[in-house]
XYZ file of C-alpha atoms in Angstrom:
470
model
C 19.304 -8.231 -34.402
C 15.698 -7.679 -33.340
C 13.617 -6.340 -36.222
C 11.652 -3.420 -34.822
C 8.204 -2.588 -36.113
C 7.628 0.849 -37.577
C 4.782 2.466 -35.663
C 2.916 5.513 -36.989
C 3.868 8.887 -35.534
C 1.405 11.613 -34.620
C 3.577 14.512 -35.763
C 1.003 17.221 -35.075
C 0.269 15.945 -31.579
C 3.947 15.495 -30.751
C 4.746 19.055 -31.833
C 1.914 20.407 -29.664
C 2.989 18.417 -26.590
C 6.639 19.453 -26.943
C 5.598 23.086 -26.834
C 3.256 22.620 -23.863
C 5.757 20.647 -21.789
C 8.606 23.057 -22.529
C 6.495 25.947 -21.324
C 5.344 24.026 -18.229
C 8.604 22.380 -17.130
C 11.269 24.712 -18.479
C 14.755 23.244 -18.129
C 13.265 19.998 -16.765
C 12.061 19.242 -20.277
C 14.805 18.506 -22.816
C 14.795 17.795 -26.541
C 18.521 17.677 -27.312
C 19.711 14.765 -29.451
C 22.148 13.430 -26.851
C 19.699 13.329 -23.941
C 17.021 11.765 -26.162
C 19.383 9.023 -27.303
C 20.344 8.366 -23.669
C 16.659 7.712 -23.036
C 16.336 5.301 -25.949
C 17.685 1.793 -25.790
C 21.449 1.838 -25.164
C 22.381 -1.744 -24.248
C 22.796 -4.979 -26.206
C 21.971 -4.911 -29.931
C 18.473 -3.465 -30.168
C 18.421 -0.296 -32.287
C 18.120 2.963 -30.370
C 14.717 4.616 -30.928
C 14.867 7.900 -28.986
C 11.810 9.790 -27.754
C 11.059 13.297 -28.987
C 11.480 14.811 -25.551
C 12.399 13.928 -21.967
C 10.607 15.329 -18.927
C 12.116 15.042 -15.446
C 9.198 14.784 -13.032
C 9.269 15.590 -9.315
C 5.923 14.268 -8.078
C 2.936 12.060 -8.740
C 0.924 15.147 -9.614
C 3.427 16.073 -12.308
C 3.311 12.554 -13.742
C -0.467 12.821 -13.914
C -0.199 16.223 -15.598
C 2.198 14.885 -18.252
C -0.054 11.888 -18.893
C -3.157 14.038 -19.242
C -1.364 16.359 -21.663
C -0.149 13.452 -23.806
C -3.572 11.788 -23.796
C -5.225 14.991 -24.965
C -2.923 15.094 -28.002
C -2.619 11.299 -28.599
C 1.130 11.204 -27.883
C 2.966 8.077 -26.601
C 4.494 7.990 -23.115
C 7.547 5.899 -22.195
C 8.627 5.545 -18.525
C 12.366 5.675 -17.722
C 14.110 4.670 -14.494
C 17.875 4.232 -14.885
C 17.938 2.691 -18.369
C 19.429 -0.663 -17.351
C 16.743 -2.826 -18.983
C 17.881 -5.157 -21.738
C 14.991 -5.766 -24.130
C 14.222 -2.343 -25.576
C 11.742 -1.308 -22.896
C 12.650 2.391 -23.055
C 12.627 2.745 -26.841
C 10.095 5.061 -28.452
C 9.072 3.327 -31.723
C 6.273 5.847 -32.317
C 8.121 8.799 -30.817
C 6.623 10.584 -27.854
C 7.708 11.645 -24.389
C 10.060 9.845 -22.021
C 9.079 10.364 -18.379
C 12.281 10.243 -16.317
C 11.646 9.265 -12.664
C 15.186 9.820 -11.364
C 14.179 12.911 -9.345
C 11.374 10.986 -7.596
C 13.877 9.306 -5.278
C 12.493 9.776 -1.780
C 11.954 7.128 0.896
C 8.529 8.191 2.169
C 7.904 5.902 5.131
C 9.794 3.137 6.922
C 7.533 0.898 9.000
C 10.167 -1.037 10.907
C 7.689 -2.907 13.106
C 5.785 -4.119 10.041
C 8.981 -4.650 8.021
C 7.879 -2.623 5.015
C 8.795 0.639 3.335
C 7.007 3.147 1.103
C 9.133 4.764 -1.588
C 9.008 6.781 -4.772
C 9.875 4.839 -7.948
C 13.212 6.552 -8.614
C 14.812 5.159 -5.450
C 17.548 2.722 -6.463
C 18.248 -0.640 -4.879
C 21.566 0.542 -3.423
C 20.043 3.831 -2.327
C 17.274 2.101 -0.387
C 19.612 -0.268 1.420
C 21.946 2.603 2.312
C 18.953 4.467 3.782
C 17.903 1.370 5.750
C 21.391 0.596 7.025
C 20.758 1.641 10.652
C 17.343 -0.032 10.946
C 18.555 -3.629 10.887
C 16.446 -4.220 7.771
C 17.235 -4.602 4.077
C 15.574 -5.085 0.702
C 16.900 -8.265 -0.909
C 16.008 -8.179 -4.610
C 19.327 -7.689 -6.397
C 19.365 -7.779 -10.225
C 23.034 -6.810 -10.343
C 22.661 -3.343 -11.814
C 21.803 -0.497 -9.453
C 18.390 -0.182 -11.062
C 15.510 1.993 -9.928
C 12.933 0.100 -7.899
C 10.142 1.438 -10.101
C 11.867 -0.063 -13.122
C 12.527 -3.296 -11.243
C 8.828 -3.567 -10.445
C 7.824 -2.716 -14.009
C 10.005 -5.514 -15.426
C 9.365 -7.982 -12.565
C 13.102 -8.178 -11.908
C 14.775 -10.686 -9.631
C 18.497 -11.548 -9.499
C 20.975 -13.169 -7.172
C 18.819 -13.404 -4.020
C 15.654 -14.680 -5.679
C 16.206 -18.316 -4.733
C 15.565 -17.419 -1.070
C 13.741 -14.090 -1.032
C 11.747 -14.200 -4.258
C 11.354 -11.700 -7.105
C 9.778 -8.264 -7.300
C 6.446 -10.013 -7.856
C 6.545 -11.404 -4.313
C 8.095 -8.364 -2.636
C 5.791 -5.559 -3.793
C 2.902 -5.300 -1.336
C 1.149 -2.399 -3.046
C 1.722 0.404 -5.494
C 0.225 3.560 -6.914
C 0.222 4.341 -10.621
C -1.099 6.836 -13.125
C -3.288 5.028 -15.656
C -3.807 5.794 -19.359
C -7.096 7.423 -18.328
C -5.098 10.005 -16.388
C -6.454 8.660 -13.097
C -4.334 7.555 -10.131
C -4.918 4.026 -8.846
C -3.908 2.450 -5.523
C -3.708 -1.320 -5.914
C -3.651 -2.557 -2.287
C -3.026 -1.672 1.341
C 0.072 -2.470 3.443
C -1.359 -5.717 4.788
C 0.721 -8.801 4.018
C -2.165 -10.505 2.262
C -5.569 -9.671 0.831
C -8.470 -11.359 -0.949
C -10.093 -8.084 -1.993
C -10.817 -8.163 -5.692
C -8.453 -8.632 -8.625
C -4.732 -8.633 -7.841
C -3.974 -5.293 -9.485
C -0.557 -5.102 -7.854
C 0.682 -8.129 -9.754
C -1.064 -7.008 -12.899
C 1.057 -3.854 -12.923
C 4.234 -5.521 -11.663
C 5.793 -6.824 -14.851
C 3.581 -4.793 -17.185
C 6.638 -2.862 -18.428
C 4.910 0.521 -18.443
C 2.210 -0.634 -20.855
C -0.655 -0.341 -18.344
C 0.422 2.402 -15.936
C 3.267 4.607 -14.711
C 4.282 3.563 -11.195
C 4.507 6.533 -8.821
C 4.801 4.813 -5.420
C 5.777 1.381 -4.109
C 5.248 -0.422 -0.819
C 7.910 -3.111 -0.437
C 8.585 -5.948 1.989
C 11.717 -5.687 4.090
C 13.736 -8.386 5.821
C 15.944 -8.507 8.873
C 19.662 -8.398 8.196
C 20.867 -11.914 9.016
C 22.873 -12.509 12.167
C 25.531 -14.263 10.099
C 26.367 -14.355 6.399
C 28.935 -16.551 4.731
C 30.043 -16.704 1.116
C 31.464 -19.763 -0.563
C 33.137 -20.673 -3.819
C 33.107 -24.166 -5.240
C 34.834 -25.269 -8.452
C 33.744 -28.184 -10.637
C 35.229 -30.040 -13.603
C 32.196 -29.345 -15.819
C 29.171 -27.082 -15.983
C 26.997 -30.182 -15.902
C 28.509 -31.268 -12.563
C 27.993 -27.782 -11.114
C 24.370 -27.692 -12.259
C 23.685 -31.155 -10.871
C 25.037 -29.986 -7.509
C 22.619 -27.047 -7.671
C 19.702 -29.359 -8.438
C 20.514 -31.590 -5.468
C 20.983 -28.575 -3.162
C 17.524 -27.237 -4.004
C 15.910 -30.660 -3.791
C 17.481 -31.230 -0.357
C 15.919 -27.991 0.887
C 19.148 -26.243 1.877
C 18.048 -22.591 2.255
C 20.825 -20.948 0.244
C 20.377 -17.205 -0.173
C 22.321 -17.022 -3.422
C 23.749 -19.657 -5.744
C 25.386 -18.303 -8.889
C 27.044 -20.139 -11.757
C 30.008 -18.896 -13.759
C 31.435 -21.078 -16.507
C 35.194 -21.316 -17.095
C 35.179 -18.455 -19.608
C 33.311 -16.160 -17.192
C 35.726 -17.025 -14.390
C 38.639 -16.175 -16.666
C 37.093 -12.780 -17.383
C 36.296 -12.120 -13.719
C 39.831 -13.009 -12.644
C 41.337 -10.542 -15.102
C 38.793 -7.761 -14.513
C 38.497 -7.979 -10.718
C 42.020 -9.247 -10.025
C 40.999 -12.519 -8.442
C 42.730 -15.884 -8.607
C 39.794 -18.291 -8.780
C 40.404 -21.649 -10.490
C 39.401 -21.179 -14.125
C 36.897 -24.008 -14.189
C 33.084 -23.862 -13.777
C 32.324 -22.168 -10.467
C 29.427 -21.853 -8.060
C 29.372 -18.733 -5.916
C 27.077 -19.109 -2.905
C 25.848 -17.162 0.090
C 24.245 -18.507 3.260
C 22.132 -16.410 5.671
C 21.065 -17.228 9.226
C 22.515 -17.753 12.680
C 26.179 -18.573 13.185
C 25.305 -22.234 13.676
C 22.867 -22.504 10.750
C 25.217 -20.787 8.309
C 27.972 -23.238 9.224
C 25.572 -26.174 8.886
C 24.306 -24.992 5.476
C 27.837 -24.589 4.149
C 28.876 -28.020 5.387
C 25.779 -29.652 3.883
C 26.448 -28.039 0.546
C 30.095 -29.097 0.727
C 29.012 -32.728 1.051
C 26.709 -32.422 -1.969
C 29.449 -30.736 -3.977
C 31.914 -33.503 -3.134
C 29.407 -36.086 -4.353
C 29.376 -34.255 -7.702
C 33.137 -34.114 -8.113
C 33.924 -30.648 -6.756
C 37.543 -29.616 -7.178
C 37.737 -26.993 -4.421
C 35.365 -25.587 -1.803
C 36.048 -22.621 0.470
C 33.800 -20.328 2.470
C 34.263 -17.151 4.492
C 32.282 -14.964 6.872
C 34.608 -11.949 6.541
C 32.579 -9.022 5.150
C 35.434 -7.648 3.063
C 36.030 -11.002 1.363
C 32.306 -11.505 0.714
C 32.005 -8.002 -0.736
C 34.939 -8.590 -3.058
C 33.424 -11.806 -4.401
C 29.973 -10.341 -5.012
C 31.389 -7.161 -6.521
C 33.221 -9.401 -8.983
C 29.985 -11.270 -9.758
C 28.122 -8.025 -10.359
C 30.894 -6.895 -12.701
C 30.767 -10.144 -14.696
C 29.113 -8.399 -17.655
C 31.949 -5.901 -17.997
C 34.497 -8.620 -17.310
C 33.057 -10.696 -20.140
C 33.156 -7.774 -22.573
C 36.862 -7.417 -21.819
C 37.401 -10.964 -23.122
C 36.863 -9.674 -26.668
C 37.733 -6.033 -27.202
C 35.240 -4.123 -29.323
C 32.514 -6.759 -29.067
C 28.897 -6.131 -28.127
C 27.483 -8.384 -25.418
C 24.089 -9.923 -26.180
C 22.650 -10.888 -22.808
C 20.200 -13.780 -23.052
C 17.811 -14.695 -20.244
C 15.983 -17.975 -20.037
C 14.683 -19.971 -17.097
C 13.798 -23.662 -16.912
C 12.547 -26.007 -14.199
C 15.571 -26.676 -12.036
C 15.540 -30.392 -12.935
C 16.289 -29.424 -16.587
C 18.999 -26.900 -15.698
C 22.080 -29.053 -16.341
C 20.767 -30.218 -19.703
C 19.746 -26.757 -20.841
C 23.038 -25.055 -19.904
C 25.115 -27.854 -21.409
C 23.189 -27.799 -24.666
C 23.467 -23.996 -24.819
C 27.244 -24.234 -24.503
C 27.400 -26.908 -27.189
C 25.209 -24.886 -29.559
C 27.278 -21.733 -29.073
C 30.429 -23.711 -29.793
C 28.925 -25.284 -32.922
C 28.058 -21.794 -34.207
C 31.558 -20.532 -33.505
C 30.397 -18.038 -30.861
C 32.270 -16.850 -27.786
C 29.485 -16.969 -25.202
C 30.273 -16.894 -21.458
C 27.592 -18.286 -19.128
C 26.462 -16.870 -15.795
C 23.254 -17.529 -13.940
C 21.052 -17.299 -10.868
C 20.841 -21.044 -11.111
C 19.111 -21.736 -7.805
C 15.816 -21.065 -9.572
C 16.830 -22.340 -13.011
C 17.646 -18.898 -14.475
C 20.816 -18.420 -16.514
C 22.319 -16.088 -19.096
C 24.687 -16.601 -21.980
C 26.498 -13.566 -23.337
C 27.517 -13.993 -26.980
C 30.285 -11.484 -27.698
C 29.547 -10.191 -31.187
C 31.362 -7.925 -33.622
C 28.421 -5.955 -34.937
C 30.190 -5.102 -38.202
C 30.297 -8.803 -39.136
C 26.888 -9.685 -40.675
C 27.607 -13.419 -40.625
C 28.464 -13.361 -36.935
C 25.375 -11.307 -36.151
C 23.251 -13.841 -38.044
C 24.785 -16.719 -36.081
C 24.092 -14.898 -32.826
C 20.476 -14.355 -33.883
C 20.175 -18.045 -34.637
C 21.603 -18.924 -31.223
C 19.321 -16.591 -29.251
C 16.235 -17.825 -31.095
C 17.265 -21.455 -30.636
C 17.876 -20.951 -26.903
C 14.494 -19.305 -26.340
C 12.771 -22.156 -28.149
C 14.766 -24.723 -26.164
C 13.795 -23.203 -22.820
C 10.124 -23.094 -23.816
C 10.252 -26.720 -24.981
C 11.556 -27.714 -21.540
C 8.599 -26.147 -19.750
C 10.553 -22.956 -19.146
C 10.388 -19.357 -20.275
C 12.169 -17.113 -22.754
C 12.735 -14.591 -19.953
C 13.211 -15.244 -16.265
C 13.815 -11.632 -15.290
C 14.662 -9.309 -18.208
C 11.086 -9.020 -19.453
C 9.590 -9.150 -22.949
C 9.972 -5.567 -24.186
C 10.689 -5.543 -27.910
C 13.377 -8.205 -27.983
C 11.287 -11.161 -26.754
C 7.861 -10.177 -28.092
C 7.656 -12.898 -30.734
C 8.246 -15.655 -28.155
C 5.267 -14.781 -25.966
C 2.729 -16.587 -28.157
C 4.639 -19.910 -28.431
C 5.312 -19.827 -24.704
C 1.819 -19.035 -23.416
C -0.552 -19.789 -26.291
C -3.311 -17.835 -27.993
C -5.694 -17.835 -25.043
C -3.287 -16.148 -22.633
C -2.025 -13.632 -25.181
C -5.585 -12.771 -26.245
C -6.436 -12.110 -22.619
C -3.416 -9.815 -22.302
C -4.471 -7.957 -25.442
C -7.979 -7.530 -23.993
C -6.539 -6.102 -20.771
C -4.282 -3.729 -22.715
C -7.159 -2.522 -24.898
C -9.427 -2.087 -21.898
C -6.907 -0.077 -19.878
C -5.118 1.739 -22.730
C -7.478 1.835 -25.742
C -5.342 4.446 -27.543
C -2.159 2.362 -27.107
C -0.215 5.336 -25.751
C 1.567 3.699 -22.806
C 4.885 2.253 -23.979
C 3.558 1.111 -27.365
C 5.336 -1.671 -29.235
C 6.307 -3.558 -26.094
C 5.210 -7.060 -25.008
C 2.269 -7.537 -27.372
C 3.191 -7.701 -31.055
C -0.451 -8.326 -31.954
C -1.425 -5.101 -30.188
C 0.660 -2.848 -32.420
């Protein structure tokens, strides 16, 4: 289990801010134990560290007002979207105020001709695509959970479509944020590219609320493809499946999604979603384009899969069949938990160069087995990103220790292969100690300098990303 640092609390300042915000926001400011715990970390095995109060903001002006109040009394501020992050991002290790953006959920401007949209940060991925349904456009970044887009930007999320459409880093054109100074900053215009000054957009995307609270996003949109087909392809081993992925990417086949499920994950998905997929390692794919190009992509992949010993390959263009498959993939977390009743799922997240994918996944499976862990594997393997999910009984100290050993070993393995300890979950609290071995002292020192320059009082989401800064 991640050992969390004890940060000093400003009890006098916190008490003052609780009184001010209660008077200002009334029933939109809550201090009940249950609501505070809901706004602390609630997933995986990181200890819940609830804030002292939760404020539900309606506008950028209210966010700025909350920030200015907290700054005046030296009280920490923790942004909260939907709470789906996995590395302790929403914990409050020094107490403070959680700023809940769920009420800031308006689509402000759709620029169909320019294929972009301006939204508030509380808009969810599903909510945006439902709003866009009649425009012929969609937003492709899909981390699985129906996360808020502000939270997705803050953690630099990606997901199943990243192999074709990129991550949040490449799909946020501009944003607005309230800084630790209490000022509002606009990072860019709506133009598709710019050479004007530092790239502040990408500085804030992925900053996990440590540098600013995002209040508005301008996002790229894409045309809904003329044709979409989904395919399933079974393999005798995970290594064979991964090698097929490597060849597919190297051949330049423009797959939109290419997901891996190992045999254990397929077993869980079959039981949970009532499917009858062969319970061997599986690739789940999606192809976007014209009718002709989708057919050509699927056939090309089928040839590659056959060369790597595929056991079965089927594809469909029927929307209801595609939806059923991807709903099952999105429910893989819950399906895996059902494999071991009462267990906690510890979702890992590493990413390696695609040429090292087969080796890394295979070694992860072998290590989990050697430690006696039940650890299903799923992954957005088209860009080398995969997850293992050790299923742990938290009341068994020995099992918890073995899981800790596995997670640490896997992070180190990915880094040693030229990869990263986190492809999309972010650093938060859970991965903070791996940042230095991954990037080195120079890069981390530069990050610390940026943090100190922007947030000298360390009030914005303290205790996240930079261990040396707390």
